[in-house]
Short mmCIF file of C-alpha atoms and ligand atoms in Angstrom, two decimals:
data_model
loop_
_atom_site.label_atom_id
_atom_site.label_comp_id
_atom_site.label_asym_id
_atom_site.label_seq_id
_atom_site.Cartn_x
_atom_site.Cartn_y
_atom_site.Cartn_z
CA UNK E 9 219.05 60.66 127.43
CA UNK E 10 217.97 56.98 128.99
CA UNK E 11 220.53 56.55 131.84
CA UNK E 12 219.57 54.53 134.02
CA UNK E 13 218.72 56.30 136.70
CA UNK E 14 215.73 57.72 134.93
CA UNK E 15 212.65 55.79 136.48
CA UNK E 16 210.75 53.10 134.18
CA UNK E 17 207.92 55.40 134.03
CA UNK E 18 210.00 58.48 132.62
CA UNK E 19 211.69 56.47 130.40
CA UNK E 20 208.89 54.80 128.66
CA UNK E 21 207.64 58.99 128.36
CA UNK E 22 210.71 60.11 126.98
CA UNK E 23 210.70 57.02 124.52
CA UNK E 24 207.55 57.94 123.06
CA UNK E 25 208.56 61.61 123.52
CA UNK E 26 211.57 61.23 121.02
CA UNK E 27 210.28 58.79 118.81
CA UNK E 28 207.68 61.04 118.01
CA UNK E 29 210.39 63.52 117.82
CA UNK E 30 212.10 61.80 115.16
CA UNK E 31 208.75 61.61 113.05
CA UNK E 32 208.36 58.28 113.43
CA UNK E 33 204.76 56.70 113.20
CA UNK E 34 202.65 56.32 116.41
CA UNK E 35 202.04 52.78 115.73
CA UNK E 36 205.65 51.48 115.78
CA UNK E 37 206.89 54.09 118.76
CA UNK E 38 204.46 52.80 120.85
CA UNK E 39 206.14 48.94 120.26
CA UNK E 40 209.05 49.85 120.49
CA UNK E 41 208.12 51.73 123.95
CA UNK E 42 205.98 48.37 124.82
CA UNK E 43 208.85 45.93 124.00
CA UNK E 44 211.43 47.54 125.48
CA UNK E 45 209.12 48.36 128.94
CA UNK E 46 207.24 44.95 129.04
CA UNK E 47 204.82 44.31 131.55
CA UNK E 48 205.18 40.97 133.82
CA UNK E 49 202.41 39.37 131.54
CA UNK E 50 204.13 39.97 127.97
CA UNK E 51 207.18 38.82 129.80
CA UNK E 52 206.26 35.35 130.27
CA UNK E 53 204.15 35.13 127.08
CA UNK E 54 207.72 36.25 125.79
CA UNK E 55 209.63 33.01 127.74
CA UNK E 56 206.55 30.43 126.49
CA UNK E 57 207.03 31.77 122.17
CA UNK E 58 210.65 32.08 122.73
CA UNK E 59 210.89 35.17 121.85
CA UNK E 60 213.56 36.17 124.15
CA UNK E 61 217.28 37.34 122.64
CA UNK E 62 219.11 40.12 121.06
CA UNK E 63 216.33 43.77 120.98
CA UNK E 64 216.73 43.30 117.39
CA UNK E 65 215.58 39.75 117.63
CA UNK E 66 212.47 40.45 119.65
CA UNK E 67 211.70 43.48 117.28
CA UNK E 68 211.98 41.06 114.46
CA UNK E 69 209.61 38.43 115.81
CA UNK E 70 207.14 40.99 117.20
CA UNK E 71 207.04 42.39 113.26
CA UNK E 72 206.66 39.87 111.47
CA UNK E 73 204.23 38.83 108.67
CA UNK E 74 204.08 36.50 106.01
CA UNK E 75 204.70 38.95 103.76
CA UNK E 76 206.98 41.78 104.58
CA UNK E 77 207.44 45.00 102.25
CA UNK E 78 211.49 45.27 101.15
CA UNK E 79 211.66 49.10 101.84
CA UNK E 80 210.94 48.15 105.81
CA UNK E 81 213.94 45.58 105.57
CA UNK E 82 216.46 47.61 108.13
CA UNK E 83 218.87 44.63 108.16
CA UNK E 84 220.86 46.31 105.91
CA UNK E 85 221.66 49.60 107.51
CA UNK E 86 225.30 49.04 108.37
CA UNK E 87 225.56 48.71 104.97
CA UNK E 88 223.99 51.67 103.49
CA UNK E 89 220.82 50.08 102.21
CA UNK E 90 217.73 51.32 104.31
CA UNK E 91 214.95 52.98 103.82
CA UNK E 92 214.03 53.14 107.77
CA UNK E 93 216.35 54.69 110.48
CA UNK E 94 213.13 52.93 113.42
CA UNK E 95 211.89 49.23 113.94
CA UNK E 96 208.32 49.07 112.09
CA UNK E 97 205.54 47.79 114.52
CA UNK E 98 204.71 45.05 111.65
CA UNK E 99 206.53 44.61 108.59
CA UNK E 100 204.02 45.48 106.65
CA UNK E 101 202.83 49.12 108.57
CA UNK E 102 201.50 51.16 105.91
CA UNK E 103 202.86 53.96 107.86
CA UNK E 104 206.18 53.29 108.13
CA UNK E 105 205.58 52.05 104.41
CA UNK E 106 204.91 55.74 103.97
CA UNK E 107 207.95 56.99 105.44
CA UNK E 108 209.90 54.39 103.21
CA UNK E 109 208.24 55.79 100.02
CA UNK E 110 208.94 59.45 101.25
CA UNK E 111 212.67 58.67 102.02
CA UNK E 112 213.03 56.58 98.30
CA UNK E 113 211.37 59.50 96.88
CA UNK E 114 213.70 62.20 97.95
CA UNK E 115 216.40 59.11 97.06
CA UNK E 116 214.77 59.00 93.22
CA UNK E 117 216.05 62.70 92.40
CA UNK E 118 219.78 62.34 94.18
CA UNK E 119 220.16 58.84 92.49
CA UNK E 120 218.47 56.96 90.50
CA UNK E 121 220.83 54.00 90.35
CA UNK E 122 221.66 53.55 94.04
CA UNK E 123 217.53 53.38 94.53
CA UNK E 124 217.57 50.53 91.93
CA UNK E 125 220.32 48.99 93.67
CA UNK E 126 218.56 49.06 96.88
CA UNK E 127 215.31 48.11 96.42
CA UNK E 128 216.76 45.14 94.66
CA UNK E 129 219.35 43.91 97.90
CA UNK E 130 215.90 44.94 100.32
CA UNK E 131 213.90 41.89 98.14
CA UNK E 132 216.03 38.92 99.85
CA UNK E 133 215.14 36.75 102.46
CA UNK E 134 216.81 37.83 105.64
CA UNK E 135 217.41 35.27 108.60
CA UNK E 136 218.07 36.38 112.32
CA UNK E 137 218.82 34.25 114.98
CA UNK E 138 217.85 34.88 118.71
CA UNK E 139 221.94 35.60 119.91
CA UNK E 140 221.89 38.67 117.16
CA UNK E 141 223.64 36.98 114.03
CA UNK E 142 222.29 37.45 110.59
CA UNK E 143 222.28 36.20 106.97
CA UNK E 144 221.00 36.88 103.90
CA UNK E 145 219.67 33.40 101.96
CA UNK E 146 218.45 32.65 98.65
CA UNK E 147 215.14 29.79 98.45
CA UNK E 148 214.40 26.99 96.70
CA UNK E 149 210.69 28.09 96.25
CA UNK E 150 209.53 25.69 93.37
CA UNK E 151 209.39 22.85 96.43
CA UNK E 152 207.29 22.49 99.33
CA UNK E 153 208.43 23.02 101.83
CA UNK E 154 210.78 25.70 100.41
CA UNK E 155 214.71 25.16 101.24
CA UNK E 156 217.57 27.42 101.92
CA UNK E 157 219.92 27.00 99.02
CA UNK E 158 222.35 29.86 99.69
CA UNK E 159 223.36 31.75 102.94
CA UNK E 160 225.58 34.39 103.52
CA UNK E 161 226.52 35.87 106.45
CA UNK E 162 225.86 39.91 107.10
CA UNK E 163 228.87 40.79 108.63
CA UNK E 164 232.25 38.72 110.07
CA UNK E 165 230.98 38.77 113.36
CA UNK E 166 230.92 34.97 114.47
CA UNK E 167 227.45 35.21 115.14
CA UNK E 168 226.77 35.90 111.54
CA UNK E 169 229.34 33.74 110.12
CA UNK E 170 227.94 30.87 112.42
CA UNK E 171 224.40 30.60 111.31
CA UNK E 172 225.09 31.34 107.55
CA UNK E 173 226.91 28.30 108.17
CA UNK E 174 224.29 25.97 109.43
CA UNK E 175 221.33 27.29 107.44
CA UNK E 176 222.37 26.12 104.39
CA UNK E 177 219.63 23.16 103.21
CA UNK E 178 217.53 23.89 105.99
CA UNK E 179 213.65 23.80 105.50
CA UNK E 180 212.00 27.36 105.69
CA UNK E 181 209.33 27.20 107.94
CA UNK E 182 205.72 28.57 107.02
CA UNK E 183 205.75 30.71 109.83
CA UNK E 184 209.06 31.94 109.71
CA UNK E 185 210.75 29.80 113.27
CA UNK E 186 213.43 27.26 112.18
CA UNK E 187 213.21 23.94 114.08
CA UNK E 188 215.96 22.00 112.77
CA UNK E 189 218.71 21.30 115.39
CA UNK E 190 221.03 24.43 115.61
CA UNK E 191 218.50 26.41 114.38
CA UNK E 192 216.23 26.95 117.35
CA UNK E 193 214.22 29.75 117.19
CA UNK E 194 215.94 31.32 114.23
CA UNK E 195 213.13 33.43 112.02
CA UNK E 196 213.04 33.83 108.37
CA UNK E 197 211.51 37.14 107.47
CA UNK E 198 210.92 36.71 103.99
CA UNK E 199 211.72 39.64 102.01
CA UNK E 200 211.75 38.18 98.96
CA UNK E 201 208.41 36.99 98.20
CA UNK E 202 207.78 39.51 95.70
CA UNK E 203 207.69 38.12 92.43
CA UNK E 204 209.87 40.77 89.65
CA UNK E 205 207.74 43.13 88.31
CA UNK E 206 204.99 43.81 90.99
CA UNK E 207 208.28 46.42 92.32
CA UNK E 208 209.47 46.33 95.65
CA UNK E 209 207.33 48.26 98.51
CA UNK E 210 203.84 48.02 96.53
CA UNK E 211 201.17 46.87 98.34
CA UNK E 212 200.55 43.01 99.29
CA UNK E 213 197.40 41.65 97.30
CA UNK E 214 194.80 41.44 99.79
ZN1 LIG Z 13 203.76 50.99 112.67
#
């Protein structure tokens, strides 16, 4: 539907056209149209943040918050576990929080274990690192700053396997960008700050 012949113009229209399509929320179609059409200006704020790498890296950094709801964690989608088939403008968009809750909802009725299941894997700290790879860690949160004690990769791709390999130990930044050596630009979207009980996709306190 986007070959490239299509001019930038008509495919930034037909982007919003089928996102909208799909039912997705205004709010994170019109991102998604933004980051993948970016004007000269966003472009070099892009090269001086460092957000520059994989599409799924940039949508990452461009969504993230301090605290992000589980049921808009998409990193698990190759493996079955997703409430979200879209990138969310922020990960905390109350209206793709909305689709989420529809989606588990409909999820509740088929199966009632598998929703367990998954809102449980959504509630871990995910890692993604600017060439595409991506891990799953575990924190040390009773320190400060908070460390990575655990790591596992997401898939065998060598991207994967090579930064659960070097992320074990590391510091977790405050605002999610490693610094350590090797690490560069990495961001920690921090899935599982909810503490048991509060449930997984309820609100953030204000
Ligand atoms: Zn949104």
């Amino acid at each position: 539907l986007l070959a490239d012949e299509t001019s930038p113009p008509d495919r930034r229209a037909l982007a919003e056209e089928l996102g909208w399509a799909l039912g997705h929320p205004s709010c994170c179609v019109e991102a998604y149209v933004a980051r993948s059409h970016p004007s000269g200006a966003a472009l070099v704020g892009s090269y001086l943040a460092g957000n520059l790498g994989t599409p799924a890296y940039r949508a990452a950094r461009d969504a993230w918050v301090p605290r992000p709801l589980p049921r808009l964690n998409g990193f698990l989608r190759h493996a079955g576990r997703s409430f979200v088939s879209f990138q969310p403008c922020r990960y905390d968009c109350p209206h793709a929080l909305a689709v989420a809750d529809r989606v588990a909802g409909a999820c509740t009725l088929a199966n009632r274990e598998w929703l367990a299941e998954t809102d449980r894997v959504l509630a871990r700290p995910v890692v993604v690192a600017p060439d595409g790879g991506r891990a799953v860690v575990a924190l040390e949160r009773r320190i400060e700053p908070m460390r990575v004690i655990e790591a596992e990769a997401l898939s065998e791709a060598p991207s994967d396997q090579a930064l659960a390999a070097q992320l074990v130990g590391a510091e977790a930044p405050d605002d999610g960008l490693f610094r350590q050596r090797g690490l560069g630009w990495c961001l920690l979207v921090d899935f599982g700050w909810v503490r048991p009980g509060t449930g997984a996709g309820a609100a953030p306190p204000a």
